[in-house]
Amino acid sequence: MPSRINIKNKITFSFIALLLMMSATAIIAYLLVQQVERKLYRVEIIDNFLNLTLELRRYEKNYFLYHLEEDYLDNVQYLDRLDETVRKNNDVFTASPSEVEADQVDKVLYSYRKNMSQLHSLILVLGTETQTTEREHLLEAIRESGKKLTLIAEQMAGKERESIQNLLQTSWSVLFSTTGTVIIISFLGAMLLREKIVNSLKLLEGYTRKVAHGEMVAPPEQRAEEEIRSLFQAFTRMNNELHLRQRQMVQSEKLASLGTLLAGVAHELNNPLSNISTSAQILSEEIDNPDREFHHTLVKQIEEQTDKARDIVRTLLEFSRTGKFKKQELNLNDVVSSAIRLLRSEIPAEMAIELDIPADLMVWVDKQRMQQVFLNLIKNAIDACGNHGKIWISARDFLSEGNKEIEILVSDSGPGIPPEDQKKIFDPFYTSKDVGKGSGLGLFIVHDIIESHGGAITVDSRVDEGTTFIIWLPGEAPTP
Ligand SMILES: Nc1ncnc2c1ncn2[C@@H]1O[C@H](COP(=O)(O)OP(=O)(O)O)[C@@H](O)[C@H]1O
Ligand SMILES: [Mg+2]
């Protein structure tokens, strides 16, 4: 199933997802910090309350010991301040997690104040020396309330500190787990993305390798990411364009050789035409000759020469046509001979071309294309040998693993091809000839044609000794 989301969007989505997760983490962290801040503020208030309580109790103790008026006043002052603290921070004391009821603080403070003022009045009236049970009661109650206040403050502070500890613990685990999750998700995402991109690129690589080997395969774009798919499309367009250009070049190379052939054909046609003309002339002069046999011979000659001329024209027509690839059973001698005939005008007078092909050797080939093969090979041999030289064309059939095969050798006595050039001669546009003389397409086309017949071609060449092109063709039996 090809994914419909392209790489760009995938990256964008991953980024957005990560961003959202990180924002969520930041918000959670912010809220936690805020809560800790609030708790710290409460702890401060409670601490303050505790300190005030301790001061209150210090003056309470002094007053109990020395009964000084100023100690009492100080005690009352601290009591006021405690009251004020509770009043101002009602929320802290009511929403406190302490086990002590909130209004208990109020109550304790209230009874402390009441008892203290009673004690004060009692001491003012009775003096410091008189010990009464009422006074003892008051002292006891005040001490009790003071202790309670300290206990409440201590308990509240303890609880708050504990809850801060818990909050910090929570913050740690939240931060730790979200950071871990973000890291794991980004790692997995990156791996997945990498895998997808790398896989797509591998597909492209495999495809280009196939194309480089000359295979015309459809690009496997379905399985690739969108970006890579458009790369595939661009690549396919380029490849098709190149194939088209190549075909055009091959065609123009053919047209170029056709040009040189035309001269040869004109020359070739001259022979049968002048023979026809001579025969016709004799016939018109001897029209009154009663020898019917003689007339018959002349007409026969005209017929033969006309056939020859027609053959030449037909060969030329066949050659110029870019017909469909069509294999047929042909006599190899005929194919080679017609190629040589087309080249007649280019073959120097002193050059010898020897054929050593069994008269009945049949091949299963596309006629026009096979002619092109011999034409290109012979032309190269002529170019290599110069005016003097020898060309042999031989062929044989043999059995290879039970299948009939045909081996054709095209040899020349030319200067040979240096080993380092032998690798390049089948490449398109490789030529050692001057500009305008060689296109470098001749052997490329030969190679292409032989391969399209399911055969193979190699070269065996030694500098200063000569060159042999070896062609193998499958000896297919024509289906009846
Ligand atoms: N029979 C041969 N002897 C020596 N060199 C040859 C022969 N055939 C081909 N070559 C070399 O191979 C090259 C490529 O040949 P070809 O593809 O036919 O292109 P072109 O003939 O246009 O140069 C030639 O330029 C030549 O250097
Ligand atoms: Mg050539």
XYZ file of C-alpha atoms and ligand atoms in Angstrom:
508
model
C 0.000 0.000 0.000
C 1.763 3.186 -1.099
C 1.610 5.969 1.422
C -0.246 9.046 0.296
C 1.714 11.426 2.514
C 4.931 12.747 1.079
C 8.229 13.034 2.880
C 7.885 16.774 3.433
C 4.519 16.366 5.132
C 5.764 13.450 7.167
C 8.607 15.545 8.520
C 6.232 18.448 9.188
C 3.768 16.181 11.023
C 6.512 14.649 13.116
C 7.773 18.103 14.025
C 4.313 19.301 14.962
C 3.701 16.192 17.068
C 6.997 16.655 18.865
C 6.314 20.345 19.327
C 2.904 19.582 20.845
C 4.397 17.042 23.211
C 7.116 19.430 24.268
C 4.604 22.244 24.748
C 2.442 19.959 26.867
C 5.481 19.068 28.948
C 6.374 22.732 29.356
C 2.824 23.591 30.426
C 2.746 20.754 32.941
C 6.150 21.814 34.285
C 4.964 25.420 34.515
C 1.829 24.425 36.434
C 3.834 22.285 38.823
C 6.343 25.070 39.461
C 3.465 27.473 40.109
C 1.988 25.096 42.624
C 5.336 24.696 44.356
C 5.626 28.488 44.504
C 2.184 28.713 46.109
C 3.112 26.050 48.630
C 6.353 27.838 49.443
C 4.381 31.019 50.098
C 2.132 29.122 52.519
C 5.145 27.608 54.231
C 6.509 31.130 54.671
C 3.256 32.265 56.292
C 3.099 29.230 58.512
C 6.756 29.711 59.502
C 5.993 33.292 60.323
C 3.017 32.137 62.393
C 5.246 29.681 64.236
C 7.855 32.354 64.965
C 5.173 34.692 66.273
C 3.836 31.889 68.439
C 7.325 31.242 69.863
C 7.744 34.954 70.654
C 4.269 34.996 72.218
C 5.238 32.131 74.458
C 8.558 33.729 75.388
C 6.714 36.833 76.747
C 4.085 34.581 78.307
C 6.825 32.761 80.243
C 8.474 36.036 81.287
C 5.152 37.414 82.437
C 4.456 34.304 84.449
C 7.860 34.621 86.104
C 8.211 38.384 86.692
C 4.666 39.716 86.199
C 6.022 42.736 84.383
C 3.438 44.882 82.633
C 5.637 45.322 79.566
C 5.911 41.559 79.087
C 2.142 41.360 79.158
C 1.866 44.142 76.599
C 4.412 42.455 74.355
C 2.497 39.198 74.681
C -0.736 40.903 73.674
C 1.024 42.599 70.791
C 2.150 39.202 69.457
C -1.325 37.871 70.012
C -2.660 40.697 67.819
C -0.156 39.935 65.188
C -1.107 36.240 65.238
C -4.766 37.185 64.914
C -3.975 39.443 62.024
C -1.946 36.736 60.297
C -4.815 34.263 60.577
C -7.329 36.866 59.389
C -5.213 37.950 56.404
C -4.385 34.420 55.316
C -7.694 32.862 55.914
C -7.250 30.535 52.928
C -3.969 29.161 54.268
C -5.446 28.333 57.607
C -8.776 27.054 56.362
C -7.512 25.091 53.377
C -4.620 23.786 55.356
C -4.081 20.060 55.141
C -3.491 20.063 58.889
C -5.517 17.686 61.002
C -6.308 20.570 63.273
C -9.593 22.204 62.313
C -9.176 25.640 60.795
C -11.482 27.416 63.129
C -9.602 25.706 65.951
C -6.782 28.222 65.440
C -9.308 30.996 65.887
C -10.748 29.297 68.954
C -7.363 28.630 70.534
C -6.286 32.221 69.944
C -9.556 33.478 71.329
C -9.408 31.406 74.534
C -5.691 32.277 74.950
C -6.527 35.968 74.745
C -9.454 35.600 77.095
C -7.489 33.648 79.715
C -4.515 35.964 79.446
C -6.606 39.054 80.030
C -8.352 37.377 82.971
C -5.002 36.482 84.458
C -3.814 40.037 83.927
C -6.888 41.454 85.688
C -6.490 38.907 88.493
C -2.852 39.894 89.053
C -3.743 43.583 88.956
C -6.419 43.033 91.618
C -4.791 40.452 93.879
C -1.130 41.310 93.362
C 1.594 38.936 92.380
C 1.957 37.061 95.659
C -1.559 35.651 96.094
C -1.800 32.143 94.732
C -5.399 31.119 94.009
C -6.775 28.011 92.344
C -8.397 30.192 89.757
C -5.022 31.668 88.925
C -3.541 28.166 88.738
C -6.308 27.174 86.348
C -5.700 30.164 84.146
C -1.956 29.533 84.017
C -2.585 25.942 83.053
C -5.116 26.884 80.350
C -2.812 29.518 78.847
C 0.116 27.103 78.735
C -2.139 24.510 77.137
C -3.332 26.945 74.437
C 0.221 28.143 73.764
C 1.396 24.560 73.289
C -1.538 23.888 71.001
C -0.679 26.905 68.844
C 2.925 25.745 68.454
C 1.744 22.246 67.658
C -0.703 23.471 65.028
C 1.953 25.628 63.353
C 4.496 22.820 63.399
C 2.012 20.323 62.024
C 0.906 22.658 59.257
C 4.492 23.447 58.233
C 5.328 19.741 58.238
C 2.362 18.907 56.034
C 3.152 21.687 53.585
C 6.793 20.631 53.342
C 5.711 17.082 52.727
C 3.334 18.097 49.971
C 6.102 20.209 48.373
C 8.303 17.152 48.450
C 5.536 15.188 46.731
C 5.043 17.892 44.109
C 8.749 17.933 43.318
C 8.693 14.170 43.050
C 5.767 14.373 40.619
C 7.534 17.071 38.586
C 10.574 14.872 38.300
C 8.642 11.857 37.111
C 6.545 13.929 34.670
C 9.619 15.597 33.198
C 11.537 12.359 33.096
C 8.792 10.341 31.419
C 7.799 12.989 28.867
C 11.420 13.668 27.949
C 11.949 9.932 27.602
C 8.841 9.576 25.455
C 9.865 12.517 23.247
C 13.322 11.058 22.770
C 11.983 7.565 21.973
C 9.314 8.897 19.584
C 11.739 11.174 17.747
C 14.241 8.351 17.479
C 11.645 5.922 16.109
C 10.259 8.594 13.763
C 13.700 9.400 12.448
C 14.439 5.698 11.923
C 11.139 5.184 10.112
C 11.673 8.200 7.901
C 15.230 7.163 7.188
C 14.050 3.673 6.290
C 11.405 5.072 3.921
C 13.781 7.484 2.203
C 16.601 4.993 1.987
C 14.248 2.327 0.596
C 12.924 4.708 -2.030
C 16.432 5.705 -3.013
C 17.416 2.046 -3.213
C 14.494 1.444 -5.589
C 15.695 4.350 -7.695
C 19.235 3.027 -7.646
C 18.108 -0.426 -8.759
C 16.000 1.114 -11.481
C 18.795 3.321 -12.825
C 21.141 0.344 -12.789
C 18.675 -1.655 -14.889
C 18.231 1.260 -17.263
C 21.996 1.668 -17.488
C 22.158 -1.938 -18.629
C 19.797 -1.007 -21.413
C 16.676 -2.652 -20.003
C 13.474 -0.828 -20.775
C 11.646 -1.418 -17.506
C 8.786 0.501 -15.982
C 9.883 2.446 -12.908
C 8.708 0.881 -9.616
C 7.314 4.225 -8.522
C 4.281 2.793 -6.739
C 6.331 1.700 -3.766
C 8.325 4.941 -3.512
C 7.700 8.138 -1.605
C 6.062 10.969 -3.513
C 9.237 13.020 -3.958
C 11.142 9.989 -5.164
C 8.212 9.147 -7.408
C 8.486 12.477 -9.186
C 12.205 11.812 -9.454
C 11.305 8.518 -11.100
C 9.024 10.313 -13.507
C 11.698 12.847 -14.425
C 14.160 10.034 -14.859
C 11.782 8.049 -17.049
C 11.106 11.118 -19.188
C 14.836 11.637 -19.616
C 15.339 7.978 -20.416
C 12.584 7.975 -23.034
C 13.980 11.155 -24.523
C 17.423 9.569 -24.724
C 16.026 6.458 -26.379
C 14.227 8.603 -28.915
C 17.381 10.604 -29.635
C 19.368 7.420 -29.962
C 16.886 6.022 -32.464
C 17.059 9.278 -34.407
C 20.852 9.136 -34.426
C 20.827 5.535 -35.597
C 18.427 6.464 -38.364
C 20.568 9.389 -39.442
C 23.659 7.158 -39.442
C 21.746 4.859 -41.732
C 20.781 7.724 -43.984
C 24.407 8.805 -44.135
C 25.534 5.360 -45.243
C 22.619 5.343 -47.651
C 24.080 8.442 -49.286
C 27.362 6.716 -50.017
C 25.492 3.636 -51.121
C 23.474 5.577 -53.676
C 26.595 6.338 -55.652
C 27.416 2.638 -55.662
C 23.911 1.704 -56.661
C 23.945 4.150 -59.559
C 27.176 2.549 -60.673
C 25.730 -0.925 -60.220
C 22.606 -0.054 -62.186
C 24.751 1.201 -65.035
C 25.884 -2.342 -65.895
C 22.483 -4.013 -66.369
C 21.100 -0.867 -67.994
C 23.873 -0.681 -70.587
C 23.514 -4.431 -71.138
C 19.782 -3.949 -71.686
C 20.458 -1.038 -73.956
C 22.996 -3.035 -76.001
C 20.681 -6.042 -76.277
C 17.770 -3.802 -77.275
C 19.933 -2.074 -79.882
C 21.062 -5.406 -81.396
C 17.466 -6.604 -81.350
C 16.239 -3.559 -83.245
C 19.058 -3.918 -85.805
C 18.447 -7.637 -86.225
C 14.664 -7.407 -86.131
C 14.463 -8.750 -89.642
C 16.803 -11.629 -88.916
C 14.708 -14.779 -89.316
C 16.686 -16.592 -86.536
C 14.011 -16.818 -83.860
C 16.492 -18.447 -81.449
C 18.746 -15.399 -81.593
C 15.849 -13.065 -80.852
C 14.890 -15.229 -77.962
C 18.402 -15.087 -76.444
C 18.447 -11.313 -76.633
C 15.044 -10.957 -74.985
C 16.153 -13.442 -72.325
C 19.260 -11.301 -71.692
C 17.125 -8.162 -71.396
C 14.867 -9.953 -68.947
C 17.824 -11.153 -66.878
C 19.404 -7.730 -66.723
C 16.081 -6.135 -65.799
C 15.768 -8.618 -62.956
C 19.275 -7.728 -61.808
C 18.477 -4.000 -61.861
C 15.226 -4.637 -60.019
C 17.127 -6.654 -57.403
C 19.513 -3.800 -56.822
C 16.728 -1.269 -56.459
C 14.828 -3.626 -54.161
C 17.864 -4.139 -51.935
C 18.273 -0.416 -51.673
C 14.618 0.083 -50.837
C 14.714 -2.618 -48.220
C 17.757 -1.086 -46.684
C 16.339 2.423 -46.457
C 13.108 1.287 -44.870
C 12.914 1.152 -41.092
C 10.707 -1.824 -41.215
C 9.445 -3.910 -38.352
C 11.827 -6.440 -36.931
C 10.913 -9.578 -38.849
C 12.979 -12.757 -38.815
C 12.937 -15.072 -41.789
C 14.978 -17.988 -42.995
C 17.623 -16.737 -45.408
C 20.673 -18.066 -47.130
C 23.655 -16.435 -45.434
C 25.565 -16.257 -48.738
C 22.744 -14.169 -50.222
C 22.658 -11.790 -47.281
C 26.433 -11.203 -47.344
C 26.523 -10.925 -51.148
C 23.783 -8.327 -51.262
C 25.624 -6.293 -48.634
C 28.802 -6.488 -50.704
C 26.859 -5.496 -53.791
C 25.563 -2.399 -52.041
C 29.144 -1.499 -51.162
C 30.636 -2.236 -54.583
C 31.583 1.372 -55.378
C 33.532 1.735 -52.130
C 35.664 -1.344 -52.531
C 39.082 -0.429 -53.943
C 40.159 -2.259 -57.088
C 43.111 -4.024 -55.447
C 41.160 -5.224 -52.495
C 40.095 -8.832 -52.304
C 36.975 -9.975 -50.496
C 36.818 -13.725 -49.985
C 33.759 -15.576 -48.904
C 33.927 -18.975 -47.285
C 30.315 -19.717 -46.397
C 28.703 -23.108 -46.982
C 26.296 -22.684 -49.871
C 23.373 -24.144 -47.941
C 23.952 -22.360 -44.637
C 20.656 -20.850 -43.618
C 20.184 -18.193 -40.976
C 17.047 -17.060 -39.213
C 17.349 -13.271 -39.288
C 15.821 -9.918 -40.156
C 17.134 -9.412 -43.668
C 17.557 -5.681 -43.744
C 19.181 -5.506 -40.329
C 21.584 -8.339 -41.024
C 22.608 -6.610 -44.242
C 23.326 -3.546 -42.160
C 25.591 -5.639 -39.902
C 27.728 -6.843 -42.802
C 27.690 -3.440 -44.406
C 29.035 -1.770 -41.258
C 31.654 -4.459 -40.622
C 32.881 -4.515 -44.212
C 32.968 -0.735 -44.384
C 35.087 -0.617 -41.227
C 37.399 -3.266 -42.681
C 37.776 -1.282 -45.911
C 38.461 1.894 -43.911
C 41.067 0.044 -41.840
C 42.884 -1.656 -44.722
C 43.189 1.300 -47.051
C 43.644 0.506 -50.735
C 45.445 -2.796 -50.315
C 44.224 -5.499 -48.107
C 42.177 -8.562 -47.745
C 38.833 -9.301 -46.200
C 37.574 -12.813 -45.368
C 34.076 -13.640 -44.424
C 33.564 -17.186 -43.257
C 30.838 -19.039 -41.442
C 30.047 -22.446 -40.025
C 27.341 -24.025 -37.956
C 27.935 -26.237 -34.951
C 26.118 -27.814 -32.065
C 26.425 -26.256 -28.638
C 24.725 -28.131 -25.820
C 22.392 -29.703 -28.311
C 21.426 -26.393 -29.962
C 22.522 -25.389 -33.407
C 24.582 -22.211 -33.490
C 26.122 -20.241 -36.302
C 29.502 -18.594 -36.100
C 30.418 -15.887 -38.574
C 33.915 -14.383 -38.815
C 34.606 -11.075 -40.534
C 38.389 -10.655 -40.727
C 40.680 -8.135 -42.286
C 44.405 -7.632 -42.740
C 44.253 -4.108 -41.395
C 46.362 -2.441 -38.676
C 44.329 -3.979 -35.832
C 42.855 -2.303 -32.775
C 44.991 -1.537 -29.667
C 43.765 -3.526 -26.632
C 42.804 -0.367 -24.699
C 40.511 0.696 -27.564
C 38.876 -2.705 -27.974
C 36.689 -2.061 -24.941
C 35.353 1.161 -26.428
C 34.637 0.326 -30.061
C 31.071 -0.864 -29.399
C 30.222 2.306 -27.478
C 28.031 4.783 -29.315
C 29.972 7.688 -30.834
C 33.371 6.163 -30.245
C 35.395 6.743 -33.376
C 39.077 7.063 -34.204
C 38.274 8.594 -37.535
C 38.459 12.235 -38.559
C 35.550 14.542 -37.934
C 32.993 14.052 -40.681
C 34.338 10.619 -41.605
C 33.174 8.460 -38.758
C 30.069 8.733 -36.612
C 31.107 6.078 -34.139
C 27.695 4.449 -34.451
C 28.538 1.628 -36.837
C 29.622 -1.005 -34.323
C 27.087 0.183 -31.786
C 24.339 -0.586 -34.284
C 25.956 -3.922 -35.164
C 26.065 -4.879 -31.497
C 22.463 -3.836 -31.030
C 21.236 -5.822 -34.019
C 23.122 -8.983 -33.043
C 21.789 -8.759 -29.497
C 18.241 -8.308 -30.759
C 18.730 -11.593 -32.620
C 19.691 -13.261 -29.359
C 23.317 -13.541 -30.485
C 26.638 -12.087 -29.440
C 29.610 -10.338 -30.990
C 33.205 -9.921 -29.896
C 36.389 -8.689 -31.454
C 39.734 -10.408 -31.690
C 42.401 -8.046 -32.882
C 46.199 -7.793 -32.881
C 48.012 -4.622 -33.766
C 49.730 -4.890 -37.190
C 48.151 -8.279 -37.847
C 44.492 -7.646 -38.400
C 41.067 -7.764 -36.872
C 38.382 -10.420 -36.656
C 34.825 -9.784 -35.580
C 33.171 -12.975 -34.339
C 29.396 -13.242 -34.440
C 27.342 -16.039 -32.900
C 23.721 -16.457 -33.863
C 21.235 -18.967 -32.577
C 20.449 -21.400 -35.391
C 16.724 -21.396 -34.845
C 14.695 -23.795 -36.897
C 11.799 -22.064 -38.648
C 8.464 -23.195 -37.319
C 6.515 -24.923 -40.070
N 38.188 -3.624 -38.775
C 38.679 -2.688 -37.983
N 40.014 -2.465 -37.897
C 40.486 -1.490 -37.086
N 39.741 -0.667 -36.341
C 38.424 -0.824 -36.393
C 37.800 -1.824 -37.204
N 36.467 -1.743 -37.032
C 36.247 -0.729 -36.153
N 37.412 -0.176 -35.772
C 37.558 0.921 -34.806
O 36.350 1.077 -34.126
C 35.896 2.421 -34.209
C 34.407 2.452 -34.160
O 33.860 1.919 -35.330
P 32.406 2.338 -35.719
O 31.530 2.125 -34.552
O 32.030 1.622 -36.973
O 32.472 3.888 -35.951
P 33.164 4.675 -37.147
O 33.415 3.699 -38.240
O 32.160 5.722 -37.521
O 34.414 5.251 -36.575
C 36.504 2.932 -35.465
O 36.631 4.350 -35.428
C 37.838 2.229 -35.479
O 38.778 2.924 -34.679
Mg 32.044 2.302 -38.991
